[in-house]
Coordinates of C-alpha atoms and ligand atoms in Angstrom, one line a residue:
M1253 CA 13.3 11.2 -3.4
A1254 CA 14.6 10.4 -6.9
Q1255 CA 11.7 9.4 -9.1
D1256 CA 11.4 8.7 -12.8
K1257 CA 9.5 11.7 -14.2
S1258 CA 8.5 9.8 -17.3
F1259 CA 6.6 7.3 -15.1
N1260 CA 2.9 7.9 -14.7
A1261 CA 1.2 5.6 -12.2
F1262 CA -2.3 6.5 -13.5
E1263 CA -1.4 5.6 -17.1
M1264 CA -0.1 2.3 -15.8
A1265 CA -3.3 1.6 -13.8
Q1266 CA -5.4 2.4 -16.9
T1267 CA -3.2 0.1 -19.1
Q1268 CA -3.7 -2.7 -16.6
F1269 CA -7.5 -2.0 -16.5
D1270 CA -7.8 -1.8 -20.3
K1271 CA -6.1 -5.2 -20.7
V1272 CA -8.6 -6.9 -18.4
A1273 CA -11.5 -4.9 -19.8
D1274 CA -10.7 -6.5 -23.1
M1275 CA -10.4 -10.0 -21.6
L1276 CA -13.8 -9.4 -20.0
N1277 CA -15.3 -7.8 -23.1
L1278 CA -16.7 -5.0 -20.9
D1279 CA -19.2 -2.6 -22.5
Q1280 CA -18.0 0.9 -23.4
G1281 CA -20.1 2.6 -20.6
T1282 CA -18.6 0.5 -17.9
R1283 CA -15.1 1.0 -19.3
D1284 CA -15.5 4.8 -19.3
L1285 CA -16.9 4.7 -15.8
L1286 CA -14.1 2.6 -14.3
R1287 CA -11.1 4.1 -16.2
N1288 CA -11.3 7.3 -14.2
P1289 CA -12.2 8.3 -10.6
F1290 CA -15.9 9.0 -10.2
R1291 CA -15.1 12.2 -8.2
E1292 CA -11.9 14.1 -7.4
Y1293 CA -11.2 17.1 -5.2
H1294 CA -8.2 19.4 -5.5
F1295 CA -7.6 22.1 -2.9
G1296 CA -5.1 24.4 -1.2
I1297 CA -4.4 24.1 2.5
P1298 CA -3.1 27.4 4.1
V1299 CA -0.8 26.8 7.0
R1300 CA 0.8 29.4 9.3
M1301 CA 4.3 27.9 9.7
D1302 CA 6.3 28.0 12.9
D1303 CA 8.3 31.0 11.5
G1304 CA 5.1 33.0 11.0
A1305 CA 5.0 32.8 7.2
V1306 CA 1.9 31.3 5.5
K1307 CA 2.4 28.4 3.1
I1308 CA -0.2 26.9 0.9
F1309 CA 0.0 23.1 0.5
R1310 CA -1.8 21.2 -2.3
G1311 CA -4.2 18.5 -1.1
F1312 CA -6.2 15.9 -3.1
R1313 CA -8.9 13.3 -2.6
C1314 CA -10.0 10.9 -5.4
Q1315 CA -13.0 8.7 -5.0
H1316 CA -12.6 6.1 -7.8
N1317 CA -15.7 4.0 -7.2
D1318 CA -18.2 3.4 -4.4
A1319 CA -20.6 1.0 -6.0
R1320 CA -19.8 -1.8 -3.5
G1321 CA -19.7 0.5 -0.5
P1322 CA -18.2 3.7 0.9
G1323 CA -14.8 4.7 -0.6
K1324 CA -11.7 3.6 1.4
G1325 CA -8.1 4.5 1.1
G1326 CA -5.1 6.2 2.7
I1327 CA -3.7 9.7 2.7
R1328 CA 0.0 10.1 1.7
F1329 CA 2.2 13.0 2.6
H1330 CA 5.0 13.1 0.0
P1331 CA 7.0 15.9 -1.6
Q1332 CA 6.6 14.2 -5.1
E1333 CA 2.9 13.5 -4.7
T1334 CA 0.9 14.1 -7.9
I1335 CA -2.8 13.9 -8.7
D1336 CA -2.1 11.1 -11.2
T1337 CA -0.5 9.0 -8.4
V1338 CA -3.5 9.6 -6.2
R1339 CA -5.8 8.7 -9.1
A1340 CA -3.9 5.4 -9.7
L1341 CA -3.9 4.6 -6.0
S1342 CA -7.6 5.3 -5.7
M1343 CA -8.3 2.9 -8.6
W1344 CA -6.1 0.2 -7.1
M1345 CA -8.0 0.6 -3.8
T1346 CA -11.3 -0.2 -5.7
W1347 CA -9.7 -3.4 -7.0
K1348 CA -8.2 -4.2 -3.6
T1349 CA -11.5 -4.0 -1.6
A1350 CA -13.2 -5.9 -4.4
V1351 CA -10.7 -8.8 -4.5
A1352 CA -10.7 -8.9 -0.7
D1353 CA -14.5 -9.0 -0.9
I1354 CA -15.2 -6.4 1.7
P1355 CA -18.1 -4.0 1.3
L1356 CA -16.1 -0.9 0.5
G1357 CA -15.0 1.0 -2.6
G1358 CA -11.8 2.8 -3.5
G1359 CA -10.4 6.3 -2.7
K1360 CA -7.1 7.9 -2.0
G1361 CA -5.8 11.2 -0.8
G1362 CA -2.6 13.1 -0.5
V1363 CA -0.8 16.3 0.3
I1364 CA 2.3 17.6 -1.4
C1365 CA 4.6 18.1 1.6
D1366 CA 7.7 16.6 3.2
P1367 CA 7.1 15.7 6.8
H1368 CA 10.9 15.3 7.3
H1369 CA 11.0 19.1 7.2
L1370 CA 7.8 19.9 9.1
S1371 CA 7.3 20.3 12.9
A1372 CA 4.6 18.3 14.6
L1373 CA 2.5 21.5 14.9
E1374 CA 2.8 22.2 11.2
Q1375 CA 1.8 18.6 10.4
E1376 CA -1.2 18.9 12.7
K1377 CA -2.3 22.1 10.9
I1378 CA -2.0 20.3 7.5
C1379 CA -4.1 17.4 8.8
R1380 CA -6.8 19.7 10.2
G1381 CA -6.7 21.9 7.0
W1382 CA -7.1 18.8 4.8
V1383 CA -10.2 17.8 6.7
R1384 CA -11.7 21.3 6.7
Q1385 CA -11.5 21.4 2.9
I1386 CA -13.1 18.0 2.4
A1387 CA -15.3 17.5 5.5
K1388 CA -18.6 17.6 3.5
N1389 CA -17.4 15.0 1.0
V1390 CA -16.0 12.3 3.2
G1391 CA -17.4 10.4 6.2
P1392 CA -18.1 7.0 7.7
L1393 CA -20.9 6.4 5.1
A1394 CA -19.2 8.1 2.2
D1395 CA -15.4 7.8 2.1
I1396 CA -13.1 6.7 4.9
P1397 CA -9.4 7.8 4.9
A1398 CA -6.5 5.9 6.5
P1399 CA -2.7 6.3 6.9
D1400 CA -0.3 5.7 4.1
V1401 CA 3.3 6.7 3.3
M1402 CA 4.5 9.2 5.9
T1403 CA 1.2 9.4 7.8
S1404 CA 0.5 7.7 11.1
G1405 CA -2.1 7.1 13.8
Q1406 CA -1.4 10.5 15.2
H1407 CA -2.2 12.2 11.9
M1408 CA -5.5 10.2 11.8
L1409 CA -6.4 11.3 15.3
W1410 CA -5.9 15.0 14.4
M1411 CA -8.1 14.4 11.3
L1412 CA -10.7 12.7 13.3
D1413 CA -10.8 15.4 15.9
E1414 CA -11.2 18.1 13.2
F1415 CA -14.0 16.1 11.5
E1416 CA -15.9 15.6 14.8
T1417 CA -15.4 19.3 15.7
I1418 CA -16.9 20.4 12.3
H1419 CA -19.8 17.9 12.5
G1420 CA -20.5 18.3 16.3
N1421 CA -20.6 14.6 17.2
K1422 CA -18.5 11.5 17.6
Y1423 CA -17.7 9.6 14.3
P1424 CA -15.0 7.0 15.2
G1425 CA -15.7 5.2 11.9
F1426 CA -14.7 8.3 9.9
I1427 CA -11.1 7.3 9.7
T1428 CA -9.1 4.1 10.3
G1429 CA -5.5 3.5 11.5
K1430 CA -6.2 5.4 14.7
P1431 CA -4.1 4.6 17.7
V1432 CA -5.2 1.7 19.9
G1433 CA -7.3 3.0 22.7
M1434 CA -8.6 5.9 20.6
G1435 CA -10.7 3.7 18.3
G1436 CA -7.9 1.9 16.6
S1437 CA -7.8 -1.9 16.1
L1438 CA -5.2 -4.2 17.6
G1439 CA -3.3 -5.8 14.7
R1440 CA -3.6 -2.9 12.3
T1441 CA 0.1 -2.1 12.5
E1442 CA 1.0 -5.6 11.6
A1443 CA -1.9 -6.2 9.2
T1444 CA -0.4 -5.2 5.8
G1445 CA 3.0 -6.8 6.3
Y1446 CA 1.5 -10.0 7.9
G1447 CA -1.0 -10.1 5.0
V1448 CA 1.8 -10.1 2.5
I1449 CA 3.3 -13.2 4.2
Y1450 CA -0.1 -15.0 4.6
T1451 CA -0.3 -14.9 0.8
L1452 CA 3.4 -15.8 0.4
R1453 CA 2.8 -18.8 2.7
E1454 CA -0.1 -20.0 0.5
A1455 CA 2.0 -19.5 -2.7
L1456 CA 4.9 -21.5 -1.2
K1457 CA 2.5 -24.2 -0.3
E1458 CA 1.1 -24.2 -3.8
L1459 CA 4.6 -24.4 -5.3
G1460 CA 5.7 -27.1 -2.9
I1461 CA 8.5 -25.0 -1.4
N1462 CA 9.5 -25.2 2.3
P1463 CA 9.7 -21.6 3.7
K1464 CA 12.6 -22.7 5.9
E1465 CA 14.7 -23.4 2.8
T1466 CA 14.1 -19.9 1.2
T1467 CA 15.8 -16.6 1.2
A1468 CA 14.4 -13.2 0.4
S1469 CA 15.4 -9.6 -0.4
V1470 CA 13.2 -6.7 0.6
Q1471 CA 12.9 -3.1 -0.7
G1472 CA 11.7 -0.7 2.0
F1473 CA 12.1 -0.8 5.7
G1474 CA 8.9 0.9 6.8
N1475 CA 5.6 -0.4 8.2
V1476 CA 4.9 -3.0 5.6
A1477 CA 8.5 -4.3 5.3
H1478 CA 8.9 -4.5 9.0
Y1479 CA 6.0 -6.9 9.7
A1480 CA 6.5 -8.8 6.5
I1481 CA 10.1 -9.5 7.6
K1482 CA 9.0 -10.4 11.1
L1483 CA 6.4 -13.0 10.1
Y1484 CA 8.5 -14.4 7.2
S1485 CA 11.5 -14.9 9.6
E1486 CA 9.1 -16.6 12.1
M1487 CA 8.2 -19.0 9.3
G1488 CA 11.8 -19.9 9.1
G1489 CA 12.8 -17.8 6.0
K1490 CA 16.0 -15.8 5.8
I1491 CA 16.1 -12.1 4.7
I1492 CA 19.5 -11.3 3.4
C1493 CA 19.1 -7.6 2.6
V1494 CA 16.8 -4.6 2.9
S1495 CA 16.9 -1.4 0.9
C1496 CA 15.7 2.0 2.1
W1497 CA 15.9 5.7 1.6
D1498 CA 18.7 7.8 3.1
Q1499 CA 17.4 11.3 4.1
D1500 CA 20.9 12.9 4.2
D1501 CA 22.2 11.6 0.9
Q1502 CA 18.8 11.8 -0.9
K1503 CA 19.3 8.4 -2.3
S1504 CA 18.7 4.8 -1.3
Y1505 CA 21.1 2.0 0.0
T1506 CA 20.8 -1.7 0.3
Y1507 CA 22.1 -3.2 3.6
K1508 CA 23.2 -6.8 3.3
K1509 CA 24.2 -9.7 5.6
N1510 CA 24.6 -13.1 4.0
D1511 CA 23.7 -15.0 7.1
G1512 CA 20.5 -13.0 7.5
I1513 CA 19.6 -9.5 8.8
D1514 CA 18.8 -9.0 12.4
L1515 CA 15.4 -7.2 12.4
D1516 CA 15.5 -5.9 15.9
A1517 CA 19.0 -4.6 15.6
L1518 CA 18.2 -2.8 12.4
L1519 CA 15.0 -1.4 13.8
S1520 CA 17.0 0.1 16.7
I1521 CA 19.0 2.2 14.2
T1522 CA 16.0 3.2 12.0
D1523 CA 14.2 6.6 12.0
R1524 CA 10.4 7.0 12.1
F1525 CA 10.3 7.2 8.3
G1526 CA 12.0 3.8 7.8
G1527 CA 15.5 5.1 7.0
I1528 CA 18.5 3.2 8.4
D1529 CA 21.5 5.0 9.9
K1530 CA 24.2 3.9 7.5
N1531 CA 27.1 4.5 9.8
K1532 CA 25.6 2.4 12.6
A1533 CA 24.7 -0.3 10.0
R1534 CA 28.3 -0.5 9.0
E1535 CA 29.3 -0.8 12.6
L1536 CA 26.9 -3.7 12.9
G1537 CA 28.7 -5.4 10.0
Y1538 CA 26.3 -4.8 7.2
E1539 CA 27.6 -4.5 3.7
Q1540 CA 26.4 -1.3 2.1
L1541 CA 25.4 -1.6 -1.5
P1542 CA 23.6 0.8 -3.9
G1543 CA 19.8 1.2 -3.4
E1544 CA 18.9 -0.8 -6.5
A1545 CA 21.0 -3.8 -5.4
W1546 CA 18.1 -5.4 -3.6
I1547 CA 16.6 -6.5 -6.9
E1548 CA 19.7 -8.4 -8.2
Q1549 CA 20.3 -10.7 -5.2
D1550 CA 20.5 -14.4 -5.6
V1551 CA 17.4 -15.2 -3.5
D1552 CA 14.1 -17.2 -3.9
I1553 CA 11.7 -14.3 -3.1
L1554 CA 11.6 -10.6 -3.8
I1555 CA 9.4 -8.4 -1.6
P1556 CA 9.1 -4.8 -3.0
A1557 CA 7.7 -2.8 -0.1
A1558 CA 8.6 0.8 -0.8
L1559 CA 7.1 2.7 -3.7
E1560 CA 5.6 2.2 -7.2
N1561 CA 7.7 1.7 -10.5
Q1562 CA 10.5 -0.3 -9.0
I1563 CA 10.5 -3.4 -11.2
T1564 CA 10.7 -1.9 -14.7
A1565 CA 11.5 -3.0 -18.2
E1566 CA 15.1 -2.3 -17.4
S1567 CA 15.5 -3.5 -13.8
V1568 CA 13.5 -6.7 -14.4
N1569 CA 16.5 -8.1 -16.3
K1570 CA 18.6 -7.8 -13.2
I1571 CA 16.4 -10.3 -11.3
S1572 CA 18.3 -13.5 -10.5
K1573 CA 17.2 -16.8 -12.3
R1574 CA 16.8 -18.2 -8.8
V1575 CA 13.8 -15.9 -7.9
K1576 CA 10.6 -17.9 -7.9
I1577 CA 8.2 -15.5 -6.2
V1578 CA 7.6 -11.7 -6.2
A1579 CA 5.3 -10.8 -3.3
E1580 CA 4.3 -7.1 -3.9
G1581 CA 4.0 -5.3 -0.6
A1582 CA 4.1 -1.9 -2.2
N1583 CA 1.3 -0.5 -4.5
G1584 CA 2.2 -0.6 -8.2
P1585 CA 5.9 -1.7 -7.9
T1586 CA 5.9 -3.6 -11.2
T1587 CA 5.3 -2.0 -14.6
P1588 CA 3.2 -3.8 -17.3
E1589 CA 6.4 -4.2 -19.4
A1590 CA 8.2 -5.9 -16.5
D1591 CA 5.1 -8.0 -15.9
K1592 CA 5.5 -9.6 -19.3
V1593 CA 9.1 -10.6 -18.6
L1594 CA 8.1 -12.1 -15.2
K1595 CA 5.3 -14.0 -16.9
E1596 CA 7.7 -15.4 -19.6
R1597 CA 10.2 -16.4 -17.0
N1598 CA 7.4 -18.2 -15.0
V1599 CA 8.0 -16.1 -11.9
F1600 CA 5.0 -16.4 -9.5
V1601 CA 3.7 -12.9 -8.8
I1602 CA 1.4 -12.2 -5.9
P1603 CA -0.1 -8.9 -7.2
D1604 CA 0.0 -5.8 -5.0
F1605 CA -3.7 -5.3 -4.5
L1606 CA -4.0 -8.9 -3.3
A1607 CA -0.7 -9.2 -1.3
N1608 CA -1.1 -5.9 0.5
A1609 CA -4.9 -6.0 1.1
G1610 CA -4.3 -6.9 4.8
G1611 CA -4.2 -3.2 5.7
V1612 CA -7.6 -2.4 4.3
I1613 CA -9.1 -5.6 5.6
C1614 CA -8.0 -4.7 9.1
S1615 CA -9.2 -1.1 8.5
Y1616 CA -12.6 -2.6 7.7
F1617 CA -12.4 -4.6 10.9
E1618 CA -11.6 -1.4 12.8
Q1619 CA -14.7 0.3 11.4
V1620 CA -16.8 -2.7 12.4
Q1621 CA -15.4 -2.6 15.9
C1622 CA -15.9 1.2 16.1
N1623 CA -19.5 0.8 15.1
M1624 CA -20.1 -1.8 17.8
N1625 CA -18.0 0.1 20.2
Y1626 CA -16.5 -3.3 21.2
F1627 CA -13.0 -4.2 20.4
W1628 CA -11.5 -7.6 19.7
E1629 CA -8.3 -9.2 21.0
K1630 CA -5.3 -9.1 18.7
E1631 CA -5.4 -12.9 18.1
E1632 CA -9.0 -12.6 17.0
V1633 CA -8.2 -9.8 14.6
L1634 CA -5.2 -11.6 13.1
E1635 CA -7.2 -14.9 12.8
K1636 CA -10.0 -13.1 10.9
L1637 CA -7.4 -11.3 8.7
D1638 CA -5.6 -14.6 7.9
A1639 CA -9.0 -16.2 6.9
K1640 CA -9.9 -13.3 4.7
M1641 CA -6.5 -13.1 3.0
T1642 CA -6.3 -16.8 2.5
S1643 CA -9.7 -17.1 0.9
A1644 CA -9.0 -14.1 -1.4
Y1645 CA -5.7 -15.7 -2.4
K1646 CA -7.4 -19.1 -3.1
A1647 CA -10.0 -17.5 -5.3
V1648 CA -7.3 -15.8 -7.4
S1649 CA -5.1 -18.8 -7.6
D1650 CA -8.0 -21.1 -8.5
L1651 CA -9.0 -18.8 -11.3
A1652 CA -5.5 -18.4 -12.6
K1653 CA -5.1 -22.2 -12.8
K1654 CA -8.6 -22.8 -14.3
K1655 CA -8.1 -20.2 -17.1
N1656 CA -4.3 -20.7 -17.3
I1657 CA -3.8 -16.9 -16.8
F1658 CA -1.2 -14.8 -14.9
T1659 CA -2.1 -14.3 -11.2
R1660 CA -2.3 -10.5 -11.7
D1661 CA -4.8 -10.9 -14.5
A1662 CA -6.8 -13.4 -12.4
A1663 CA -7.0 -11.0 -9.5
Y1664 CA -8.1 -8.2 -11.9
V1665 CA -10.7 -10.4 -13.5
I1666 CA -12.3 -11.1 -10.1
A1667 CA -12.1 -7.5 -8.9
I1668 CA -13.3 -5.8 -12.0
N1669 CA -16.1 -8.3 -12.5
R1670 CA -17.4 -7.6 -9.0
V1671 CA -17.2 -3.8 -9.4
A1672 CA -18.7 -3.9 -12.9
Q1673 CA -21.5 -6.1 -11.6
A1674 CA -22.2 -3.7 -8.7
C1675 CA -22.4 -0.7 -11.1
K1676 CA -24.7 -2.6 -13.3
D1677 CA -27.0 -3.8 -10.4
R1678 CA -27.3 -0.2 -9.3
G1679 CA -28.3 0.8 -12.8
W1680 CA -25.3 3.1 -13.4
V1681 CA -24.3 1.4 -16.6
Ligands
NAD1117 P1 6.6 3.7 5.0 O1 6.6 5.2 4.8 O2 6.4 3.2 6.4 O3 8.0 3.0 4.5 C1 8.5 3.3 3.2 C2 9.8 2.6 3.1 O4 10.3 2.7 1.8 C3 10.9 3.4 4.0 O5 11.7 2.4 4.5 C4 11.7 4.2 2.9 O6 13.0 4.5 3.3 C5 11.6 3.2 1.8 N1 11.9 3.8 0.5 C6 11.3 4.9 -0.1 N2 11.8 5.2 -1.3 C7 12.7 4.2 -1.5 C8 13.6 3.9 -2.6 N3 13.6 4.7 -3.7 N4 14.4 2.8 -2.5 C9 14.4 2.1 -1.4 N5 13.6 2.3 -0.3 C10 12.8 3.4 -0.4 O7 5.5 3.1 4.1 P2 4.7 1.8 4.2 O8 3.4 2.1 4.9 O9 5.6 0.7 4.6 O10 4.2 1.5 2.7 C11 5.1 1.0 1.7 C12 4.3 0.7 0.5 O11 3.2 -0.2 0.8 C13 3.7 1.9 -0.3 O12 3.6 1.6 -1.7 C14 2.3 1.9 0.3 O13 1.4 2.5 -0.6 C15 2.0 0.4 0.3 N6 0.9 0.0 1.3 C16 1.0 0.3 2.6 C17 0.0 -0.1 3.4 C18 0.0 0.2 4.9 O14 -0.9 -0.3 5.6 N7 1.1 0.8 5.4 C19 -1.1 -0.8 2.9 C20 -1.1 -1.1 1.5 C21 -0.1 -0.7 0.7

């Protein structure tokens, strides 16, 4: 995947933090504590590959902060994974659990690997190897992993099985995002994408815009994008294009239909990594544009739901004057430079760690259900999710209005205040 080598997600996360630390006048000790992960683990995972050769994969886990509860955050499998990306994502998880007001902290893990080129058995060995290296430092009361980019319920189940084998007991709360029927929660698959749209619905209400009269453009066609598109379409909105990665060409494309994309038809020609078959898309009448074209469409709403560093100082100027809302499904899609431009242009931003908090909220529900060994119906899960997302959104929006500040800053103020207070109450700073 083509990535900007000069971009450093961790530096961006620290810049965002520093700005709010200044606004809050945080003392030096608290700043020093929260600017970096509390703990981090780096390790090698030896795997005997299908051809008999042994390959060592690099694995990571960062535990940014656990003052409000056990660490929580996904594990990414990605060929361009770096420790700084994992650090940034672990910090963003701390803010996410805090703004959502769930009793968890922030963590993140990763393995440098490309599942496109690994058999199921090789992926299972990486999952089990990752757990063997970190089994003493994670757990239901310490740090709880979950799926992220290119990891799924199956990966979580292999990890759970290895953890339970090592510790000699059943620990269904060790990991979330498990398959339904194996300790997973109904609604988890939908949770992040639906959560993005619950917050978008509230923002549209606040701005007095009828969803039925809006159009949107989406970057990404994976788990988050899929369910965001589904719920937004059910609200009456029209998605005119999606952009995703093409495995064969090693670049991305935007697929466009002016009268609105057909989600089910596109899903039927999409691989398990969220890549659309471009030849079949053409046959279905989709216009094929460059990958970056999703950002310059004449729409009301942009939903980045792929990766970080997509709305940058350069690309932000391509955004149409018609765009009123950016709902960030992905983590860290907008750089601080681009944020300034969006603010000046009065674009309403629903910041990533609020907009995409649905996944971690539902993961928390999964843990609660596992601990009770009693599982809720899907409607109940989604109802509770909507209530939690809506109340988090309202708290952010109320503060933004009261203090006349940008929504991202308001979300940060709430989250950082909660975490700083927990550190103080524990006597850490
Ligand atoms: P996914 O792996 O299911 O899908 C990723 C999608 O992005 C794919 O369609 C891929 O083709 C596309 N993509 C990758 N690079 C691209 C590029 N350069 N241009 C255009 N498209 C590109 O991942 P996901 O679970 O949907 O996660 C998407 C984002 O949301 C990530 O930033 C992730 O960290 C974040 N997120 C996910 C969850 C969750 O529960 N899945 C929760 C919170 C945040």
